CSV table of C-alpha atoms and ligand atoms in Angstrom, one decimal:
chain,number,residue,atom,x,y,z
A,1,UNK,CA,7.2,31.7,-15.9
A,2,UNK,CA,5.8,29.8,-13.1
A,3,UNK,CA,4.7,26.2,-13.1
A,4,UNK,CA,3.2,24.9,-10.2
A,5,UNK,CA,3.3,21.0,-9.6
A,6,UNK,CA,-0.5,21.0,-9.5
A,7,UNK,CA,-3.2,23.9,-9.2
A,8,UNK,CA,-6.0,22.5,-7.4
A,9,UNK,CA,-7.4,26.1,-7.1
A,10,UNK,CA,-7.9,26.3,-10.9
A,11,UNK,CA,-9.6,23.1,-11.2
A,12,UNK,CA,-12.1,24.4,-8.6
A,13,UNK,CA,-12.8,27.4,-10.3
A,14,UNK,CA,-13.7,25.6,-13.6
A,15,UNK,CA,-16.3,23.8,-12.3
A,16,UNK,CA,-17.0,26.4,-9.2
A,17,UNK,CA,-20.7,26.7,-10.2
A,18,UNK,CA,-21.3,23.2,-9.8
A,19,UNK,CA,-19.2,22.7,-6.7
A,20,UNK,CA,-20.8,24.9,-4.9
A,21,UNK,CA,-24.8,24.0,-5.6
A,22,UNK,CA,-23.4,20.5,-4.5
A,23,UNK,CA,-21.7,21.8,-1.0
A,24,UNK,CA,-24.6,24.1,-0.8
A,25,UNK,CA,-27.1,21.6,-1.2
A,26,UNK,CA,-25.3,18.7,1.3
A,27,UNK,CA,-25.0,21.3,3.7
A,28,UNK,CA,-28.9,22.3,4.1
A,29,UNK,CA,-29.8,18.6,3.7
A,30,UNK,CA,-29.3,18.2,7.4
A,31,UNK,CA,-27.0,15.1,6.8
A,32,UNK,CA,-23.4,14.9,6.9
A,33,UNK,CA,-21.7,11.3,7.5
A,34,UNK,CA,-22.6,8.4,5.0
A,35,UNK,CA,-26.2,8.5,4.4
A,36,UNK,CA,-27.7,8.9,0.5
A,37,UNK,CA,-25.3,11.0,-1.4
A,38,UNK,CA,-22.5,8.7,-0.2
A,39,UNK,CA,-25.0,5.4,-1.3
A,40,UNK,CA,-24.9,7.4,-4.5
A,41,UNK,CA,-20.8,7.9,-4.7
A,42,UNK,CA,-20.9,4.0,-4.0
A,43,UNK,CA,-23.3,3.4,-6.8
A,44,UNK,CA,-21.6,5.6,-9.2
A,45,UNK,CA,-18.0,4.1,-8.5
A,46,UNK,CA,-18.7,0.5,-8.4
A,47,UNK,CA,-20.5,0.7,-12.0
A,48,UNK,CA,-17.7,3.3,-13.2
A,49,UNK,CA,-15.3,0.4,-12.4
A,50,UNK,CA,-17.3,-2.3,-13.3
A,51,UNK,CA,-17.9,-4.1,-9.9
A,52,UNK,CA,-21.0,-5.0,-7.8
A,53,UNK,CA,-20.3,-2.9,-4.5
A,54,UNK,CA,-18.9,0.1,-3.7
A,55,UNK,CA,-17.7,1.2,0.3
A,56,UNK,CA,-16.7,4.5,1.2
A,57,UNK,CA,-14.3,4.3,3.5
A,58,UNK,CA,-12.7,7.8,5.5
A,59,UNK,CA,-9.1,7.8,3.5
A,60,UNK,CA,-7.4,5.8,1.1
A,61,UNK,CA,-5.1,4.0,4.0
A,62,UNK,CA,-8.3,2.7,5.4
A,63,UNK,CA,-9.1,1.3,2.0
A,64,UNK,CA,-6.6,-0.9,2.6
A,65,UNK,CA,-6.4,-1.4,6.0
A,66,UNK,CA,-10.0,-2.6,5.8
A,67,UNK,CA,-9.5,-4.5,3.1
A,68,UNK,CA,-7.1,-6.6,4.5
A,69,UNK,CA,-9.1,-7.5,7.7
A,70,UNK,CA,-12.2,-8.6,5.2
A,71,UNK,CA,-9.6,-10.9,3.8
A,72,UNK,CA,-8.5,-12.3,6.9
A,73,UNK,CA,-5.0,-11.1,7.5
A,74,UNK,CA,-4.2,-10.7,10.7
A,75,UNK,CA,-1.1,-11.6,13.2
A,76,UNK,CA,1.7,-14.4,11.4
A,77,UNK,CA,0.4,-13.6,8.1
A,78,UNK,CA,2.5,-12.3,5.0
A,79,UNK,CA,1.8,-10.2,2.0
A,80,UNK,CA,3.8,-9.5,-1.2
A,81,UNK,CA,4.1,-6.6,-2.3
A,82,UNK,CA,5.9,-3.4,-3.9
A,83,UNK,CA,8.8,-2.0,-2.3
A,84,UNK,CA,8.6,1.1,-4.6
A,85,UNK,CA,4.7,3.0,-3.5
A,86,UNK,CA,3.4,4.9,-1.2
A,87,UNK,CA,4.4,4.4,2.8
A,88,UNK,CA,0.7,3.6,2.9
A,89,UNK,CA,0.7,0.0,1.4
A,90,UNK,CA,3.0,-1.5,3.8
A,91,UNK,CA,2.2,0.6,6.7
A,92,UNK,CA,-1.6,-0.7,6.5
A,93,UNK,CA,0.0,-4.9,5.7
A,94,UNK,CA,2.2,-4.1,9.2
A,95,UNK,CA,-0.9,-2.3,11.3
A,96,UNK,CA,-3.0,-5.2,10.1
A,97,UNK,CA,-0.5,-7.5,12.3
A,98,UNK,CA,1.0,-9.2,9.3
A,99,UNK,CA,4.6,-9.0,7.7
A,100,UNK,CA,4.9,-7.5,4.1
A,101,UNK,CA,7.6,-9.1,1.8
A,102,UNK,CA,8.8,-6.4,-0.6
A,103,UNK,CA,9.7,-6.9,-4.4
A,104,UNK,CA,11.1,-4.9,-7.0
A,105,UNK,CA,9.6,-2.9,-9.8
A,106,UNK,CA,10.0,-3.2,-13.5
A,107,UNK,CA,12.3,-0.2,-14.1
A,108,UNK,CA,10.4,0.7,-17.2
A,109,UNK,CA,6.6,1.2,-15.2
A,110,UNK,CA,7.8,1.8,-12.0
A,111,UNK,CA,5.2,-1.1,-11.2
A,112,UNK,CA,6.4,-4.2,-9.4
A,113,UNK,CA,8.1,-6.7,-11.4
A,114,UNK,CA,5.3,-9.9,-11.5
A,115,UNK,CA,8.5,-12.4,-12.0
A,116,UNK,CA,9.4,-12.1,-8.5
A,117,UNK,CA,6.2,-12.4,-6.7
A,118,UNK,CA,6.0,-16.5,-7.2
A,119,UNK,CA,9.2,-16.9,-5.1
A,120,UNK,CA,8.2,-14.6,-2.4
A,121,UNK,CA,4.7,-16.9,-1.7
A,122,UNK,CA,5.1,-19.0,1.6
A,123,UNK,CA,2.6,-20.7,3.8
A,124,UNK,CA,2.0,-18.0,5.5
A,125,UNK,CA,1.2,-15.8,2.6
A,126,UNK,CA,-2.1,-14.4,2.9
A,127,UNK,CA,-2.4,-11.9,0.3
A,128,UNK,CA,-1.1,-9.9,-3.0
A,129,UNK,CA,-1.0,-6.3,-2.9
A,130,UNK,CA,0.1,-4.9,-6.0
A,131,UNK,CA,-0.2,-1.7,-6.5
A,132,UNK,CA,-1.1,0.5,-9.6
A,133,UNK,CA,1.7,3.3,-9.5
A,134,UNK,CA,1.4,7.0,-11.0
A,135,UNK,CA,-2.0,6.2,-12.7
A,136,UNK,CA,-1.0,2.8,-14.7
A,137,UNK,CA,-2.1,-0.8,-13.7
A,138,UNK,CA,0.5,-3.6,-13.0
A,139,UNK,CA,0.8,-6.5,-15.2
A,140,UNK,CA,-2.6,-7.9,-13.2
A,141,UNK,CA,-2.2,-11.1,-15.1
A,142,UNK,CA,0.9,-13.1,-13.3
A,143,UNK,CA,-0.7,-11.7,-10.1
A,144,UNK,CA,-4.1,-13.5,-10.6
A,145,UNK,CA,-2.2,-16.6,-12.1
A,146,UNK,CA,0.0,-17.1,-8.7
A,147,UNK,CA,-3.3,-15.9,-6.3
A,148,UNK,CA,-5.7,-18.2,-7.9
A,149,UNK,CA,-3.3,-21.1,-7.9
A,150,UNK,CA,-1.7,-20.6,-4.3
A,151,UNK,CA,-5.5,-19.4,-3.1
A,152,UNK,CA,-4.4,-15.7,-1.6
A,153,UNK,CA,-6.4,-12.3,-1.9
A,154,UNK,CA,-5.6,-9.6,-4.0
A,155,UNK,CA,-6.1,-5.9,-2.7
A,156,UNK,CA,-5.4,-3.7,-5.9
A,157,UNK,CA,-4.1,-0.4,-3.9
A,158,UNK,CA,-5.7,1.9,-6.9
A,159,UNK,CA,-5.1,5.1,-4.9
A,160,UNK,CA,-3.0,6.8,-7.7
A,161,UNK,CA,-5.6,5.1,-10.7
A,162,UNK,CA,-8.8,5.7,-10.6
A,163,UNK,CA,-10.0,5.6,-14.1
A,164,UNK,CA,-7.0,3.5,-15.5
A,165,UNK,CA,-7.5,0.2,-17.3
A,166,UNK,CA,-5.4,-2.8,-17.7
A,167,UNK,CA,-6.9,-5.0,-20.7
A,168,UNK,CA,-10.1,-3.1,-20.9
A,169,UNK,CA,-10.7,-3.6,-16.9
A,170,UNK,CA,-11.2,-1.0,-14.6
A,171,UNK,CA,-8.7,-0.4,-12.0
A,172,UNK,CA,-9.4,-1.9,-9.1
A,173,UNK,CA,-11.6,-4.3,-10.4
A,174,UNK,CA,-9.7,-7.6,-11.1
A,175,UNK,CA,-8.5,-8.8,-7.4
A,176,UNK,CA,-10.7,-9.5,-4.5
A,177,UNK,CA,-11.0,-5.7,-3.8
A,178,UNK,CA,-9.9,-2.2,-5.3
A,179,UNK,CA,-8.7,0.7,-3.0
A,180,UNK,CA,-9.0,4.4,-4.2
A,181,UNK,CA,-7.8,7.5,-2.2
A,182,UNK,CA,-9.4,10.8,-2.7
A,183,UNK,CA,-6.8,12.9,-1.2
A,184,UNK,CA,-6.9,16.3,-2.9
A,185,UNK,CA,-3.7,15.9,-5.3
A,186,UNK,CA,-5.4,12.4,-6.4
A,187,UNK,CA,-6.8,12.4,-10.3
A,188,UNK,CA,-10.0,11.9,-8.1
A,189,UNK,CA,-9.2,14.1,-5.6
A,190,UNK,CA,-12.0,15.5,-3.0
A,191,UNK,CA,-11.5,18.9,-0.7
A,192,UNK,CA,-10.5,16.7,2.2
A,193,UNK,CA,-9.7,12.8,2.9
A,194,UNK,CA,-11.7,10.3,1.5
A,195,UNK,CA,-11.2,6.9,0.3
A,196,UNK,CA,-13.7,4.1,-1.3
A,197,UNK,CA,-13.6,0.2,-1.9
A,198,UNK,CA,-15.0,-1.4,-4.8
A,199,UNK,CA,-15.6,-5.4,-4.7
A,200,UNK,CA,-17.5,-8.0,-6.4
A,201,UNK,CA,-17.5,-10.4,-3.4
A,202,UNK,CA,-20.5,-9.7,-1.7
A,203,UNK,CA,-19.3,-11.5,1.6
A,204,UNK,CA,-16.1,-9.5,1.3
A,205,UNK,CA,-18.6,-6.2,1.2
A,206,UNK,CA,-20.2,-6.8,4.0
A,207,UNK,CA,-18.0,-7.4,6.0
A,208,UNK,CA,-16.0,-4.2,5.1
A,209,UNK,CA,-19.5,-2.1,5.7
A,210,UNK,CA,-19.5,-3.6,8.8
A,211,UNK,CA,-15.7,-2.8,9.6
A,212,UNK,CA,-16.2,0.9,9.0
A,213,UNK,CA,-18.6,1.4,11.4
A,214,UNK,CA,-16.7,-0.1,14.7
A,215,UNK,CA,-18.5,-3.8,13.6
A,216,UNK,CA,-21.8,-2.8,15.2
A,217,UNK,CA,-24.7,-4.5,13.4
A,218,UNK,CA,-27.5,-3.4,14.3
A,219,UNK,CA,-26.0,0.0,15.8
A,220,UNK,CA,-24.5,-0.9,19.7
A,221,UNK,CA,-24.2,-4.6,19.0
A,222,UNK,CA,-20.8,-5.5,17.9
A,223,UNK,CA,-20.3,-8.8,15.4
A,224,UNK,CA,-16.4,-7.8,15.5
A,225,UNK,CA,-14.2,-4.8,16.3
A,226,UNK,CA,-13.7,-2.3,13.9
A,227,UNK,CA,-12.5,1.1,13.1
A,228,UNK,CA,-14.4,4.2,12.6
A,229,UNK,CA,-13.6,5.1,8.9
A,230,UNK,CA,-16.6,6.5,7.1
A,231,UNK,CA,-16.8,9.0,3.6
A,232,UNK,CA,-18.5,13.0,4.5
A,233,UNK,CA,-21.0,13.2,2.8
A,234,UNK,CA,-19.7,16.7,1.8
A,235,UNK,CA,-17.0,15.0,-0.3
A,236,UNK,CA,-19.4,12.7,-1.4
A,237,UNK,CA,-21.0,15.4,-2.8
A,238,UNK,CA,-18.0,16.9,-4.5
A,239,UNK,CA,-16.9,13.7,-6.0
A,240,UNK,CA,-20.2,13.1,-7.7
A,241,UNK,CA,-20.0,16.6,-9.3
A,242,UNK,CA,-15.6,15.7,-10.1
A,243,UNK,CA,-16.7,12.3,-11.5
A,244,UNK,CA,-18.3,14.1,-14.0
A,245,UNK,CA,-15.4,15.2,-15.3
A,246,UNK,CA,-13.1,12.5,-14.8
A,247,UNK,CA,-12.9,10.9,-18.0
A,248,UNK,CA,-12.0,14.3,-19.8
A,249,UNK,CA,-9.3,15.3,-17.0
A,250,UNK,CA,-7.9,12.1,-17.7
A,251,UNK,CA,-7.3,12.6,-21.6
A,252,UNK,CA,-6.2,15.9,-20.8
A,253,UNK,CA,-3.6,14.3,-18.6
A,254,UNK,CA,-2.7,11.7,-21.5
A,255,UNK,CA,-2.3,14.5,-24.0
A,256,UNK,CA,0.2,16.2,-22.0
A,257,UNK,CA,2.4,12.7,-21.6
A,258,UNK,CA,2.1,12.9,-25.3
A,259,UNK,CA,3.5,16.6,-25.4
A,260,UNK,CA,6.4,15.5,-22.8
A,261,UNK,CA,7.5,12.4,-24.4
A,262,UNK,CA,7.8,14.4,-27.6
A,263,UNK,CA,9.6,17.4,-26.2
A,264,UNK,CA,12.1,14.9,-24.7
A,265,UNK,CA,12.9,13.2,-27.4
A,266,UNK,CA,16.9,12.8,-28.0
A,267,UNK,CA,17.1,14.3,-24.6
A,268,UNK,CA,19.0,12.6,-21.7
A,269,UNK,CA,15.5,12.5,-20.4
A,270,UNK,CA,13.7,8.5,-19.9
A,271,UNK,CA,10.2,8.5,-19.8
A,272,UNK,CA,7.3,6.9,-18.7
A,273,UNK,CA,6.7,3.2,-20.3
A,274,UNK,CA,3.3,2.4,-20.7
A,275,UNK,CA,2.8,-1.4,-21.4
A,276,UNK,CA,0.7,-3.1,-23.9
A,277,UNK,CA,-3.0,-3.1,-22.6
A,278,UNK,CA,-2.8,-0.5,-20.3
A,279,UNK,CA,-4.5,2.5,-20.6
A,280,UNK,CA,-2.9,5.0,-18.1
A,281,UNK,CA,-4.4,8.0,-16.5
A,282,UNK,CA,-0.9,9.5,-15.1
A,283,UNK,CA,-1.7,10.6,-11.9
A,284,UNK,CA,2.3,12.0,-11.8
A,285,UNK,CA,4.6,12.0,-14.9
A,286,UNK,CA,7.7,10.5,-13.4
A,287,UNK,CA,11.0,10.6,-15.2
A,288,UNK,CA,14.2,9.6,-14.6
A,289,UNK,CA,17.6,12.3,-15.1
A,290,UNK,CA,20.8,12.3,-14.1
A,291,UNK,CA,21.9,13.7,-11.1
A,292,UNK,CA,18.3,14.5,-10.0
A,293,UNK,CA,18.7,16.2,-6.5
A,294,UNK,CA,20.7,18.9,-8.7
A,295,UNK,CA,18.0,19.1,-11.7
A,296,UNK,CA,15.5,19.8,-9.2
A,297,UNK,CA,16.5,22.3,-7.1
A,298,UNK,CA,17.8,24.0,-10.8
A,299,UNK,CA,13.9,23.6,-11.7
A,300,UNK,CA,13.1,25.2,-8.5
A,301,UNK,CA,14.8,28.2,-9.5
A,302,UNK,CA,13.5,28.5,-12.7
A,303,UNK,CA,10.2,28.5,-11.1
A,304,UNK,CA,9.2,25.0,-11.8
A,305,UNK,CA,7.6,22.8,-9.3
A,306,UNK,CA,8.6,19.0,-9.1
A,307,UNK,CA,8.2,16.7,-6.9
A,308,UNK,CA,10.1,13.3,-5.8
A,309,UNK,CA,8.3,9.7,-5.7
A,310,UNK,CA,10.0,8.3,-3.7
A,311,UNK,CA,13.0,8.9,-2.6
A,312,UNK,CA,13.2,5.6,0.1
A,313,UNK,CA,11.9,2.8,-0.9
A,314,UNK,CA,9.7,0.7,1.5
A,315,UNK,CA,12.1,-2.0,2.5
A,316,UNK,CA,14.8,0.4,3.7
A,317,UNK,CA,12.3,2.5,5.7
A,318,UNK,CA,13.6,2.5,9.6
A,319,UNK,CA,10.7,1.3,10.8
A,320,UNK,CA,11.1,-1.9,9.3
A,321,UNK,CA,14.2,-2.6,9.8
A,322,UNK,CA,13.5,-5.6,12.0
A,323,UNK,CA,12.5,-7.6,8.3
A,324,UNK,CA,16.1,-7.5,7.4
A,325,UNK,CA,16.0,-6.2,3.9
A,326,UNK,CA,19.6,-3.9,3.4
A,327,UNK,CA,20.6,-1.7,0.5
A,328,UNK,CA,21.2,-3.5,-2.6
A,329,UNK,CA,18.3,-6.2,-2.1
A,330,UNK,CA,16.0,-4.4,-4.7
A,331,UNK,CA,18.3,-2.7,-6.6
A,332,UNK,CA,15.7,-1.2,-9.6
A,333,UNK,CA,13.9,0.5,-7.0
A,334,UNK,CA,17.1,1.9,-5.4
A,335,UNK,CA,18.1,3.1,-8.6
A,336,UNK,CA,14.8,4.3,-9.4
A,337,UNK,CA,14.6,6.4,-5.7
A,338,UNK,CA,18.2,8.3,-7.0
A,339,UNK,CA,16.7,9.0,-10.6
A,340,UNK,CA,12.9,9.6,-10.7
A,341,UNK,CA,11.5,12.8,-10.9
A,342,UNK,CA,7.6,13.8,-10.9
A,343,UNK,CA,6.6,16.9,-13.9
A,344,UNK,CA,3.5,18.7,-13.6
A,345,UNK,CA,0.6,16.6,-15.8
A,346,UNK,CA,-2.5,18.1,-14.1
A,347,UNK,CA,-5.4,18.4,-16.5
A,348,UNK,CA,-5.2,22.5,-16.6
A,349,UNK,CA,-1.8,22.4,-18.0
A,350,UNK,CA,-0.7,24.6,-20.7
A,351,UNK,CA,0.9,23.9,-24.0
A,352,UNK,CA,3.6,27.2,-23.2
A,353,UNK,CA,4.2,25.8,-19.6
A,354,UNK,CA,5.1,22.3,-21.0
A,355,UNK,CA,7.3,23.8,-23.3
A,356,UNK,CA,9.0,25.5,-20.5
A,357,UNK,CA,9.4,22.6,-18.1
A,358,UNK,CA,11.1,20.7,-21.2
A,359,UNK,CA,13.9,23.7,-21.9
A,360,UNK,CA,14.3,23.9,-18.1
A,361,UNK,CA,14.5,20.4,-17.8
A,362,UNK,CA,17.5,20.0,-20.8
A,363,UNK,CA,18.9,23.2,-19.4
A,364,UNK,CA,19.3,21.7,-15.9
A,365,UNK,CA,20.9,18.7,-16.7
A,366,UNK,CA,23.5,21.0,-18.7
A,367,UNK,CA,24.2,22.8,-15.4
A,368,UNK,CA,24.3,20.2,-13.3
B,401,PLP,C1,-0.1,4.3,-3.6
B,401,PLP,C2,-0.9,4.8,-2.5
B,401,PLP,N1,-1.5,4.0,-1.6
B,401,PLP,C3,-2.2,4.5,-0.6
B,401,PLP,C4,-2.4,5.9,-0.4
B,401,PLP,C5,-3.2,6.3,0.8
B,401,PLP,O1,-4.2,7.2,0.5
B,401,PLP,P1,-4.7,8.3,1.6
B,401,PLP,O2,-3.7,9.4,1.6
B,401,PLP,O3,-6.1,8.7,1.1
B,401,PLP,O4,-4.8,7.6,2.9
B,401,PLP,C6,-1.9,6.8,-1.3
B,401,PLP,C7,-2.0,8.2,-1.2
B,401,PLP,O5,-1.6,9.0,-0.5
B,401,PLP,C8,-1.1,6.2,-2.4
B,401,PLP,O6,-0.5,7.0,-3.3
């Protein structure tokens, strides 16, 4: 049997009809960057989530990027958050000019552990970035506690969550502003980059329309510099038809967690925690096994697709060296970088194919 990590093909072909009437349609209409189908994304979005404004944005990374500059970080400024995501999150904090300050995840989420983030706030802490890993939400209520008390920002990097809920609440809609990628292997994925911010702060949103497009307002007259990050309005299209089906996709999703944590039970096998109140939408299935490197490439051969997030954490990336951080400074994450692996979950999975990732799975870690 063949399992592949994620089949973006079939998914297109279940809703191919649809697709292409949409890409079809956006393509006669004569209009192809921002525009009304995008207004429409933005519409759709912001109410899916439960916020006032929604801003497509060209990628995910720019979600953030921009985000940040709304709030006002810039050059001397510092911003906590997880050493354990996606290069994206502190790659954006550095290219905004400010300094992130890592902490460590919860071993059981994989989300960063809210008991450290009140030690790392200084003066020159800006802003909280905590972000929602593998399609669950962090604990959002210690990071609103220390924000609101110490006065900072809080830029949700949803990327990997559209769709998730923490107490009833839509991803992305608790801090200041919520970041979504649509990068093809995203839950939300579009046939190309795409990003979107959603925000209830109606100063913050126009200031982030206005970042998008270079800062010109009106066209040729610019109130600030800015980037040029804007959403196709082909993708636009194609989300509006995917958004459709979110909500099923994601139960899908959750029913085959359910499948693989009871297949691994009494297994060597730790799986995913989801904490009380959250509702998760698992964007990967990550699980930790002994000697990893050796249970994948054994999965490999059996014709199982896995995948490893992440196997560096952010704070002992080379290219930020210059902060100081060494190996053993956030040890869960460490650990978790040597363990975790990443199943197939996507929504198309099969009952059989589960079946066989589990007996590969225990069968690899008897070989290795
Ligand atoms: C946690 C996280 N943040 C940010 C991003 C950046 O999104 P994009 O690839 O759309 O720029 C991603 C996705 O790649 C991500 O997983």
């Amino acid at each position: 049997m063949r399992v592949q990590f994620l089949d973006l093909r079939q998914q297109y072909l279940s809703i191919k009809q649809e697709i292409d009437e949409a890409v079809l349609r956006q393509v006669g209409s004569g209009n192809y960057i921002l525009g009304e189908t995008v207004a429409r994304l933005e519409k759709r979005i912001a109410e899916y989530c439960g916020a006032a404004h929604g801003i497509g944005v060209a990628s995910g990374t720019d979600a953030l990027l921009l985000s940040l500059k709304a709030c006002g970080v810039g050059q001397g400024d510092e911003v906590v958050t997880s050493t354990y995501s996606f290069f994206a999150s502190a790659g954006t904090i550095w290219n905004a000019g400010a300094r992130p300050v890592f902490v460590d995840i919860d071993p059981g989420t994989f989300n960063l552990d809210v008991s450290q983030i009140r030690d790392k706030v200084t003066r020159r802490t800006k802003a909280i970035m905590p972000v929602h890993l593998f399609g669950q939400c962090a604990a959002m209520g210690p990071v609103m506690d220390v924000a609101v008390e110490a006065g900072l920002a809080v830029i949700e990097d949803a990327a990997q969550s559209v769709g998730a809920t923490w107490r009833g609440k839509k991803a992305g809609s608790v801090g200041t502003t919520g970041c979504f990628s649509f990068y093809p292997t995203k839950n939300l994925g579009a046939y190309g980059d795409g990003g979107m911010i959603v925000t209830s702060d109606s100063a913050v949103a126009d200031r982030l329309r206005l970042l998008r497009v270079h800062g010109a307002k009106p066209k040729y007259y610019h109130k600030v510099v800015g980037f040029n990050s804007r959403l196709d309005a082909l993708q636009a299209a194609i989300l509006l038809v995917k958004l459709n089906h979110l909500d099923a996709w994601s139960e899908r999703r959750r029913e085959n967690a359910r499948v693989y944590d009871r297949l691994f039970r009494g297994s060597e096998v730790v799986v995913p925690e989801v904490s009380e109140g959250n509702v998760s939408i698992f964007n990967q299935y990550v699980v930790r096994v002994p000697k990893r490197d050796a249970v994948k490439d054994f999965l490999k051969k059996k014709g199982v697709d896995t995948d490893v997030y992440y196997p560096l954490p952010l704070h002992l990336q080379e290219c930020f060296q210059e902060l100081g951080y060494a190996r053993g400074h956030l040890p869960n994450s460490e650990k978790a970088a040597a363990e975790s692996l990443a199943l197939p979950i996507y929504p198309e999975l099969t009952f059989e194919q589960q079946e066989y990732v589990v007996s590969s799975v225990r069968e690899a870690i008897a070989a290795a």
